[in-house]
Every structure is written in C-alpha cells, then in structure tokens.
Tab-separated table of C-alpha atoms in Angstrom:
chain	number	residue	atom	x	y	z
A	28	UNK	CA	20.117	37.840	2.140
A	29	UNK	CA	23.888	37.421	2.034
A	30	UNK	CA	25.673	34.788	-0.053
A	31	UNK	CA	26.839	33.078	3.152
A	32	UNK	CA	23.249	32.977	4.427
A	33	UNK	CA	22.037	31.387	1.200
A	34	UNK	CA	24.828	28.816	1.354
A	35	UNK	CA	24.159	27.898	4.986
A	36	UNK	CA	20.392	27.741	4.396
A	37	UNK	CA	20.797	25.502	1.354
A	38	UNK	CA	23.266	23.255	3.184
A	39	UNK	CA	20.893	22.899	6.146
A	40	UNK	CA	18.053	22.094	3.738
A	41	UNK	CA	20.092	19.425	1.980
A	42	UNK	CA	21.102	17.864	5.322
A	43	UNK	CA	17.455	17.807	6.447
A	44	UNK	CA	16.398	16.347	3.100
A	45	UNK	CA	18.976	13.527	3.176
A	46	UNK	CA	18.183	12.753	6.816
A	47	UNK	CA	14.419	12.620	6.267
A	48	UNK	CA	14.627	10.550	3.057
A	49	UNK	CA	16.917	8.062	4.772
A	50	UNK	CA	14.567	7.839	7.763
A	51	UNK	CA	11.608	7.096	5.478
A	52	UNK	CA	13.630	4.479	3.603
A	53	UNK	CA	14.510	2.762	6.894
A	54	UNK	CA	10.842	2.811	7.975
A	55	UNK	CA	11.724	5.024	10.934
A	56	UNK	CA	9.631	7.925	9.673
A	57	UNK	CA	6.146	7.444	8.228
A	58	UNK	CA	6.008	8.559	4.596
A	59	UNK	CA	2.922	10.688	5.344
A	60	UNK	CA	4.922	12.825	7.816
A	61	UNK	CA	8.135	12.700	5.826
A	62	UNK	CA	6.525	13.957	2.664
A	63	UNK	CA	5.741	17.281	4.384
A	64	UNK	CA	9.408	17.806	5.214
A	65	UNK	CA	10.686	16.581	1.849
A	66	UNK	CA	8.499	18.793	-0.298
A	67	UNK	CA	8.637	21.695	2.199
A	68	UNK	CA	12.430	21.627	2.251
A	69	UNK	CA	12.644	21.253	-1.525
A	70	UNK	CA	10.399	24.288	-1.932
A	71	UNK	CA	12.499	26.277	0.569
A	72	UNK	CA	15.739	25.375	-1.253
A	73	UNK	CA	14.249	26.374	-4.603
A	74	UNK	CA	13.100	29.721	-3.161
A	75	UNK	CA	16.528	30.220	-1.626
A	76	UNK	CA	18.568	29.628	-4.780
A	77	UNK	CA	16.372	31.400	-7.338
A	78	UNK	CA	16.979	35.185	-6.945
A	79	UNK	CA	13.538	36.288	-8.154
A	80	UNK	CA	11.708	33.966	-5.769
A	81	UNK	CA	14.100	34.809	-2.936
A	82	UNK	CA	13.548	38.535	-3.365
A	83	UNK	CA	9.788	38.058	-3.467
A	84	UNK	CA	9.858	35.878	-0.332
A	85	UNK	CA	12.139	38.328	1.477
A	86	UNK	CA	9.894	41.252	0.574
A	87	UNK	CA	6.805	39.346	1.687
A	88	UNK	CA	8.222	38.161	5.014
A	89	UNK	CA	9.755	41.526	5.881
A	90	UNK	CA	6.494	43.239	5.051
A	91	UNK	CA	4.482	40.789	7.119
A	92	UNK	CA	6.844	40.151	10.012
A	93	UNK	CA	10.435	41.275	10.562
A	94	UNK	CA	12.587	38.200	11.107
A	95	UNK	CA	15.716	38.373	13.228
A	96	UNK	CA	18.584	35.966	12.496
A	97	UNK	CA	18.105	34.461	15.929
A	98	UNK	CA	14.502	33.499	15.193
A	99	UNK	CA	15.679	31.801	11.972
A	100	UNK	CA	18.008	29.652	14.079
A	101	UNK	CA	15.062	28.832	16.343
A	102	UNK	CA	12.995	27.804	13.326
A	103	UNK	CA	15.764	25.469	12.133
A	104	UNK	CA	16.085	23.893	15.599
A	105	UNK	CA	12.306	23.506	15.852
A	106	UNK	CA	12.176	21.840	12.434
A	107	UNK	CA	14.788	19.265	13.448
A	108	UNK	CA	12.943	18.751	16.762
A	109	UNK	CA	9.707	18.164	14.861
A	110	UNK	CA	11.377	15.489	12.753
A	111	UNK	CA	12.586	13.841	15.954
A	112	UNK	CA	9.068	13.882	17.439
A	113	UNK	CA	7.660	12.393	14.239
A	114	UNK	CA	10.311	9.657	14.373
A	115	UNK	CA	9.160	8.708	17.867
A	116	UNK	CA	5.511	8.704	16.762
A	117	UNK	CA	6.396	6.546	13.755
A	118	UNK	CA	8.331	4.062	15.895
A	119	UNK	CA	5.402	3.751	18.309
A	120	UNK	CA	2.893	3.547	15.474
A	121	UNK	CA	4.897	0.793	13.741
A	122	UNK	CA	5.016	-1.196	16.999
A	123	UNK	CA	1.256	-0.844	17.486
A	124	UNK	CA	0.657	-1.931	13.883
A	125	UNK	CA	2.843	-5.015	14.240
A	126	UNK	CA	1.155	-5.910	17.528
A	127	UNK	CA	-2.295	-5.440	16.006
A	128	UNK	CA	-1.416	-7.592	12.995
A	129	UNK	CA	0.149	-10.326	15.116
A	130	UNK	CA	-2.775	-10.353	17.534
A	131	UNK	CA	-5.260	-10.584	14.672
A	132	UNK	CA	-3.359	-13.438	13.025
A	133	UNK	CA	-3.038	-15.386	16.279
A	134	UNK	CA	-6.719	-14.917	17.115
A	135	UNK	CA	-7.686	-16.192	13.659
A	136	UNK	CA	-5.363	-19.194	13.971
A	137	UNK	CA	-6.720	-19.993	17.410
A	138	UNK	CA	-10.285	-19.657	16.149
A	139	UNK	CA	-9.686	-21.927	13.154
A	140	UNK	CA	-8.004	-24.443	15.486
A	141	UNK	CA	-11.062	-24.459	17.762
A	142	UNK	CA	-13.377	-24.905	14.786
A	143	UNK	CA	-11.364	-27.760	13.276
A	144	UNK	CA	-11.219	-29.546	16.667
A	145	UNK	CA	-14.997	-29.147	16.989
A	146	UNK	CA	-15.444	-30.543	13.472
A	147	UNK	CA	-13.206	-33.504	14.320
A	148	UNK	CA	-15.190	-34.205	17.496
A	149	UNK	CA	-18.521	-34.082	15.676
A	150	UNK	CA	-17.064	-36.328	12.942
A	151	UNK	CA	-15.899	-38.953	15.445
A	152	UNK	CA	-19.344	-38.978	17.139
A	153	UNK	CA	-21.092	-39.805	13.843
B	2	UNK	CA	-14.877	-25.449	-14.426
B	3	UNK	CA	-11.119	-25.884	-14.359
B	4	UNK	CA	-9.652	-26.606	-10.963
B	5	UNK	CA	-6.909	-24.518	-9.430
B	6	UNK	CA	-4.635	-27.560	-9.888
B	7	UNK	CA	-2.304	-28.603	-7.148
B	8	UNK	CA	-1.710	-24.997	-6.126
B	9	UNK	CA	-2.990	-23.858	-2.772
B	10	UNK	CA	-4.749	-20.557	-3.306
B	11	UNK	CA	-5.899	-18.054	-0.724
B	12	UNK	CA	-8.397	-15.371	-1.655
B	13	UNK	CA	-8.045	-12.386	0.674
B	14	UNK	CA	-10.570	-9.579	1.010
B	15	UNK	CA	-9.529	-6.515	3.016
B	16	UNK	CA	-12.669	-4.912	4.437
B	17	UNK	CA	-13.266	-1.632	6.227
B	18	UNK	CA	-16.879	-0.648	6.963
B	19	UNK	CA	-18.267	-2.872	4.211
B	20	UNK	CA	-21.222	-4.391	6.121
B	21	UNK	CA	-23.588	-3.844	3.196
B	22	UNK	CA	-21.579	-5.768	0.619
B	23	UNK	CA	-19.208	-8.123	2.443
B	24	UNK	CA	-21.562	-11.086	2.879
B	25	UNK	CA	-22.531	-11.047	-0.781
B	26	UNK	CA	-18.892	-10.793	-1.883
B	27	UNK	CA	-17.924	-13.732	0.368
B	28	UNK	CA	-20.773	-15.858	-0.965
B	29	UNK	CA	-19.894	-15.046	-4.580
B	30	UNK	CA	-16.248	-15.946	-3.969
B	31	UNK	CA	-17.226	-19.247	-2.338
B	32	UNK	CA	-19.569	-20.063	-5.212
B	33	UNK	CA	-17.082	-19.197	-7.958
B	34	UNK	CA	-13.879	-20.411	-6.325
B	35	UNK	CA	-14.805	-23.439	-4.198
B	36	UNK	CA	-11.259	-24.839	-4.365
B	37	UNK	CA	-9.730	-21.695	-2.827
B	38	UNK	CA	-9.530	-20.800	0.859
B	39	UNK	CA	-11.053	-17.485	1.831
B	40	UNK	CA	-9.699	-14.924	4.255
B	41	UNK	CA	-11.312	-11.631	5.200
B	42	UNK	CA	-9.126	-9.030	6.884
B	43	UNK	CA	-11.556	-6.908	8.855
B	44	UNK	CA	-9.519	-3.733	9.208
B	45	UNK	CA	-11.061	-2.315	12.381
B	46	UNK	CA	-14.517	-1.765	10.892
B	47	UNK	CA	-16.869	0.269	13.068
B	48	UNK	CA	-20.016	-0.983	11.385
B	49	UNK	CA	-21.508	-4.519	11.327
B	50	UNK	CA	-18.877	-6.034	9.039
B	51	UNK	CA	-17.717	-8.497	11.740
B	52	UNK	CA	-21.294	-9.556	12.529
B	53	UNK	CA	-22.084	-10.039	8.833
B	54	UNK	CA	-19.095	-12.351	8.518
B	55	UNK	CA	-20.196	-14.685	11.333
B	56	UNK	CA	-21.017	-18.103	9.912
B	57	UNK	CA	-19.975	-17.111	6.399
B	58	UNK	CA	-17.332	-19.837	6.232
B	59	UNK	CA	-14.512	-17.358	5.705
B	60	UNK	CA	-11.548	-17.163	8.044
B	61	UNK	CA	-11.645	-13.718	9.595
B	62	UNK	CA	-8.558	-11.854	10.728
B	63	UNK	CA	-9.737	-8.821	12.676
B	64	UNK	CA	-7.514	-5.829	13.286
B	65	UNK	CA	-8.436	-4.161	16.581
B	66	UNK	CA	-8.091	-0.742	14.950
B	67	UNK	CA	-7.952	0.561	11.399
B	68	UNK	CA	-4.433	0.162	9.994
B	69	UNK	CA	-5.161	1.056	6.389
B	70	UNK	CA	-5.421	-0.861	3.128
B	71	UNK	CA	-1.692	-1.502	2.764
B	72	UNK	CA	-1.367	-3.077	6.207
B	73	UNK	CA	-4.520	-5.149	5.675
B	74	UNK	CA	-2.996	-6.599	2.520
B	75	UNK	CA	0.263	-7.152	4.369
B	76	UNK	CA	-1.586	-9.121	7.068
B	77	UNK	CA	-3.048	-11.316	4.326
B	78	UNK	CA	0.405	-11.832	2.791
B	79	UNK	CA	1.817	-12.844	6.184
B	80	UNK	CA	-1.094	-15.269	6.704
B	81	UNK	CA	-0.568	-16.787	3.243
B	82	UNK	CA	3.166	-17.164	3.831
B	83	UNK	CA	2.721	-18.760	7.268
B	84	UNK	CA	0.148	-21.243	6.026
B	85	UNK	CA	2.099	-22.337	2.972
B	86	UNK	CA	-0.142	-20.978	0.228
B	87	UNK	CA	1.287	-20.903	-3.293
B	88	UNK	CA	-0.556	-17.801	-4.351
B	89	UNK	CA	-2.674	-15.059	-2.906
B	90	UNK	CA	-5.572	-13.384	-4.680
B	91	UNK	CA	-6.617	-9.982	-3.357
B	92	UNK	CA	-10.119	-8.750	-4.035
B	93	UNK	CA	-12.003	-5.584	-3.019
B	94	UNK	CA	-14.821	-5.898	-0.482
B	95	UNK	CA	-17.099	-3.368	-2.183
B	96	UNK	CA	-18.355	-5.861	-4.749
B	97	UNK	CA	-16.767	-4.131	-7.743
B	98	UNK	CA	-14.751	-7.208	-8.718
B	99	UNK	CA	-16.467	-10.210	-10.227
B	100	UNK	CA	-15.046	-13.372	-8.559
B	101	UNK	CA	-15.835	-15.280	-11.762
B	102	UNK	CA	-13.039	-13.336	-13.468
B	103	UNK	CA	-10.518	-14.575	-10.906
B	104	UNK	CA	-10.539	-17.988	-12.583
B	105	UNK	CA	-9.242	-16.580	-15.885
B	106	UNK	CA	-6.707	-14.523	-13.971
B	107	UNK	CA	-5.480	-17.680	-12.191
B	108	UNK	CA	-5.266	-19.547	-15.502
B	109	UNK	CA	-3.046	-16.782	-16.898
B	110	UNK	CA	-0.969	-16.824	-13.698
B	111	UNK	CA	-0.500	-20.585	-14.126
B	112	UNK	CA	1.354	-19.932	-17.394
B	113	UNK	CA	4.331	-19.272	-15.117
B	114	UNK	CA	5.133	-15.962	-16.790
B	115	UNK	CA	4.323	-13.816	-13.785
B	116	UNK	CA	5.206	-13.367	-10.136
B	117	UNK	CA	2.404	-10.846	-9.693
B	118	UNK	CA	-0.535	-10.457	-12.033
B	119	UNK	CA	-2.748	-7.380	-11.887
B	120	UNK	CA	-6.380	-7.477	-12.962
B	121	UNK	CA	-6.276	-4.394	-15.166
B	122	UNK	CA	-9.147	-2.157	-16.214
B	123	UNK	CA	-7.080	-0.246	-18.759
B	124	UNK	CA	-4.649	-2.676	-20.387
B	125	UNK	CA	-6.839	-3.175	-23.455
B	126	UNK	CA	-7.621	0.467	-24.315
B	127	UNK	CA	-4.517	1.932	-22.627
B	128	UNK	CA	-6.720	4.976	-21.990
B	129	UNK	CA	-8.533	6.205	-18.922
B	130	UNK	CA	-11.807	7.121	-20.589
B	131	UNK	CA	-14.818	7.456	-18.322
B	132	UNK	CA	-12.649	8.122	-15.268
B	133	UNK	CA	-13.156	11.420	-13.370
B	134	UNK	CA	-10.523	14.026	-14.280
B	135	UNK	CA	-8.665	13.983	-10.931
B	136	UNK	CA	-8.319	10.220	-10.921
B	137	UNK	CA	-7.400	10.177	-14.602
B	138	UNK	CA	-4.517	12.587	-13.983
B	139	UNK	CA	-3.359	10.460	-11.038
B	140	UNK	CA	-3.530	7.239	-13.045
B	141	UNK	CA	-1.575	8.789	-15.934
B	142	UNK	CA	0.984	10.167	-13.496
B	143	UNK	CA	1.628	6.860	-11.733
B	144	UNK	CA	1.566	4.803	-14.902
B	145	UNK	CA	4.140	7.144	-16.456
B	146	UNK	CA	6.195	7.241	-13.259
B	147	UNK	CA	6.307	3.439	-13.103
B	148	UNK	CA	7.362	3.382	-16.771
B	149	UNK	CA	10.117	5.918	-16.122
B	150	UNK	CA	11.644	4.369	-13.030
B	151	UNK	CA	10.990	0.683	-13.680
B	152	UNK	CA	11.343	0.653	-17.456
B	153	UNK	CA	7.875	-0.661	-18.286
B	154	UNK	CA	4.472	0.943	-17.964
B	155	UNK	CA	1.745	-0.572	-15.825
B	156	UNK	CA	-1.604	0.872	-16.821
B	157	UNK	CA	-3.649	0.012	-13.731
B	158	UNK	CA	-1.486	0.659	-10.691
B	159	UNK	CA	-4.438	1.023	-8.298
B	160	UNK	CA	-6.285	-2.199	-9.067
B	161	UNK	CA	-7.323	-4.161	-5.986
B	162	UNK	CA	-7.545	-7.437	-7.895
B	163	UNK	CA	-4.147	-9.077	-7.954
B	164	UNK	CA	-2.635	-12.556	-7.909
B	165	UNK	CA	0.578	-12.706	-5.942
B	166	UNK	CA	2.897	-15.696	-6.188
B	167	UNK	CA	4.575	-17.090	-3.075
B	168	UNK	CA	7.988	-15.954	-4.363
B	169	UNK	CA	6.832	-12.358	-3.818
B	170	UNK	CA	5.549	-12.886	-0.265
B	171	UNK	CA	8.842	-12.163	1.490
B	172	UNK	CA	9.666	-8.825	-0.195
B	173	UNK	CA	6.082	-7.666	0.355
B	174	UNK	CA	6.368	-8.186	4.098
B	175	UNK	CA	9.874	-6.848	4.598
B	176	UNK	CA	9.430	-3.307	3.298
B	177	UNK	CA	6.785	-0.649	3.866
B	178	UNK	CA	4.034	0.190	1.418
B	179	UNK	CA	1.260	2.736	1.536
B	180	UNK	CA	-1.469	1.018	-0.460
B	181	UNK	CA	0.308	-1.764	-2.341
B	182	UNK	CA	-0.091	0.253	-5.515
B	183	UNK	CA	2.596	1.922	-7.676
B	184	UNK	CA	5.200	1.857	-4.906
B	185	UNK	CA	4.878	-1.920	-4.411
B	186	UNK	CA	4.836	-2.560	-8.166
B	187	UNK	CA	8.012	-0.545	-8.724
B	188	UNK	CA	9.730	-2.143	-5.733
B	189	UNK	CA	9.009	-5.661	-7.004
B	190	UNK	CA	9.946	-4.778	-10.594
B	191	UNK	CA	13.230	-3.297	-9.390
B	192	UNK	CA	13.941	-6.503	-7.497
B	193	UNK	CA	13.497	-8.408	-10.764
B	194	UNK	CA	10.006	-9.824	-10.218
B	195	UNK	CA	7.824	-10.261	-13.284
B	196	UNK	CA	4.664	-8.193	-13.154
B	197	UNK	CA	1.902	-8.474	-15.712
B	198	UNK	CA	-1.562	-7.110	-16.383
B	199	UNK	CA	-4.594	-9.071	-17.461
B	200	UNK	CA	-7.835	-7.437	-18.652
B	201	UNK	CA	-10.797	-7.398	-16.274
B	202	UNK	CA	-13.978	-5.408	-15.990
B	203	UNK	CA	-15.317	-3.868	-12.795
B	204	UNK	CA	-18.817	-2.926	-11.709
B	205	UNK	CA	-19.717	0.510	-10.428
B	206	UNK	CA	-19.478	0.932	-6.673
B	207	UNK	CA	-23.035	0.707	-5.274
B	208	UNK	CA	-22.517	1.228	-1.535
B	209	UNK	CA	-20.109	2.911	0.856
B	210	UNK	CA	-17.403	5.419	0.154
B	211	UNK	CA	-14.091	5.244	-1.649
B	212	UNK	CA	-11.061	5.105	0.676
B	213	UNK	CA	-9.795	8.317	-0.941
B	214	UNK	CA	-11.020	11.611	0.529
B	215	UNK	CA	-10.253	15.070	-0.934
B	216	UNK	CA	-7.358	15.435	1.517
B	217	UNK	CA	-5.856	12.111	0.533
B	218	UNK	CA	-6.256	13.161	-3.107
B	219	UNK	CA	-3.587	15.757	-2.339
B	220	UNK	CA	-1.404	13.681	-0.031
B	221	UNK	CA	-1.618	10.359	-1.881
B	222	UNK	CA	0.234	11.441	-5.076
B	223	UNK	CA	3.005	13.090	-3.056
B	224	UNK	CA	3.450	10.135	-0.689
B	225	UNK	CA	3.258	7.541	-3.440
B	226	UNK	CA	5.655	9.426	-5.752
B	227	UNK	CA	8.177	9.647	-2.932
B	228	UNK	CA	7.766	5.966	-2.092
B	229	UNK	CA	8.090	4.994	-5.773
B	230	UNK	CA	11.499	6.688	-5.949
B	231	UNK	CA	12.553	5.277	-2.568
B	232	UNK	CA	11.336	1.835	-3.653
B	233	UNK	CA	13.839	1.823	-6.502
B	234	UNK	CA	16.642	2.930	-4.170
B	235	UNK	CA	15.719	0.337	-1.548
B	236	UNK	CA	15.440	-2.445	-4.134
B	237	UNK	CA	18.889	-1.607	-5.528
B	238	UNK	CA	20.352	-1.585	-2.020
B	239	UNK	CA	18.655	-4.911	-1.257
B	240	UNK	CA	20.086	-6.450	-4.432
B	241	UNK	CA	23.536	-5.126	-3.579
B	242	UNK	CA	23.276	-6.525	-0.039
B	243	UNK	CA	22.187	-9.890	-1.427
B	244	UNK	CA	25.093	-10.064	-3.865
C-alpha cells in the first residue's frame, strides 16, 4: 500500500470515528450499533498504521481475494451508508421507546385515578 | 421501626418475565416498607408477570414491548419526578435483594451525604471472591474504569439496589444509559453528584435467567466502556453549557 493510500485510509477512519462518536453522544445512534463502527474503525486504523500488521493483512486479503481500488471506494461508501441506515433505525427506535414509556405512564396514572375515585365513592357510601 | 420521615419515597421494581418471584417480592416490600409507595415497571413481560401483579397493591406501569433494564429504570425515574417523590429506591424483581435492608440504606441516605447511594456487595471486602471468572473480570474492569475517569472507585457498579435522590432525577432522564450501571455512575460523578456505596448482602438467584447472555457478555463491556468515556465528555459539555 502506498503512503498516500495509508494517509487517506487513516483520515477516512478518523472522520468516521469522530462522526460516529458524536452521533452516539447526541443519542442519534444507538451505542450497540455505534460500538461496532468505533471498535471496527479503530482496529482498521491500527492495522493500517502498523507496518507488520498492514503487511500481514495485505498478504491475507490478496491471497484470499484480489481487491481493486474501486472496490475499496465502494466499501467506504457502503460503510458510511450503513451508519446512515443505523441512524434512521436509532431515531425510529428512540421515538418508539419514548411513546411506549409515555403510554405506560399515562395508563398507570389513569388507572390509579380510577382506583382512587372508586375508593372515594366507596368511602362516601359508608 | 424507624419511619421514612417526611420524605416521600418510591420503591421501583423493574420486571421482565419474573412471574415466579414478583408477587413475593412485592409482598416483602409492602411488609418491610409500609411507608413507601411501590411501583412495578413491567417491561413487556411475555409470561404471567402482569397477571401476578393484579391486586397486589402496587402501581403497575406496563411497557407494551421490552425496552430493556435501563429504559425501565428511566420510566421509574420519570414517574418519581412527575409525582414529586423525594427519593427513588430501585430493587431487582428476582428476589435477590432483601427489602429489609432498604431501611438501613435509607437511613444512610438520610445523612445527606449522598445524591445516589448504591447497595454494594463488595464495598466491605473490596474483592470479588465467589464471583464467576467472567463476571469478576468485568467487575474489576468497570470498577477500575470508573476510578480512572471519575477519580474514585465504585466497587459494585452493577448493583440493582440503589437510592436515588430527587436532585439526580433530571440528569438521569436527559441522557441515554444502557443499564444504569457504570456509565450512569460516571456521568453523575462527572456532573458533581455525590455517589456512595453501602454494604448489603444478596441471596442467590432461585428462578429465571440473568439478563446477560453470552452474546451480551461480549457486547456489554464494549458498549459500557464507550458510554463511560462519552459520559465524561457529555457531563463536561453539560457543565460548560450551564456555566
């Protein structure tokens, strides 16, 4: 891998890392999804910047499947797309959770109101 | 038996598929803490938990689907805040916690030294003897992590028995937590809240399964570690925004 390739790869990894961490912090990406990207990207950056690991990874990937530069670009685009999809799932999931919590709280309040009114009525009869 | 004083106290029990134990836990809480209100958050149980709670005298908040332990606790915090409670006691539904010990925990909380008091299994020995190896490693990891990022070790970060003061209600409902464990502790400590531990004992779990599967044993440390670090960042940003 060329020096420019390593630099671009590391820069892309850092951008992805900062983006994902910020999304988790803002509650726009569920930590369970985000953790995959955070630790995956960290591992990729480490492999990229340590020559021994990079050589081993290059040898392994070339032996298993030859990777064209174009397919690497596709992988990067797909990764960012995946983060976007996970953001949408997280947003929806957060809305469902808030709705579920609110519904549960209102039902309980309504129920306790009904019970206290019934208790008042039975108290006034006696 | 000392009364809970003029404080309004809510005891909250998050329950998921705990039909076998929930009724007994509710009855023991009512017998030991008659001056406290009782709330059960039924977190989308698929067994007879809801049926077992009918006529138990507890207020039941039922999630339509399972949202997880952290969200169940958050629902209880929201309920406590909306109804003007001074403190919230959280207790596990599996019967491992002895409600009689809550009284001593509340007495310690009344000293005014704490904003959140954790019923701790390890504060006396400061060792995790008798705990399975995987859990022991996790406990050591999170206790050390809390010590590193928050400046003070908490020995039992995963305890389900806690007393939360009303001053901590707002921060606990405005940010996200996974299980209200190390990440919530660090977040509150970073915001300047006083967190303490008080010794308790727990019984062995007799029924049901732990909420941690083998898969979550891998994911939980990663997620929680990340959230611990982010909790410190978020707390610092919140303090900066406030000032």
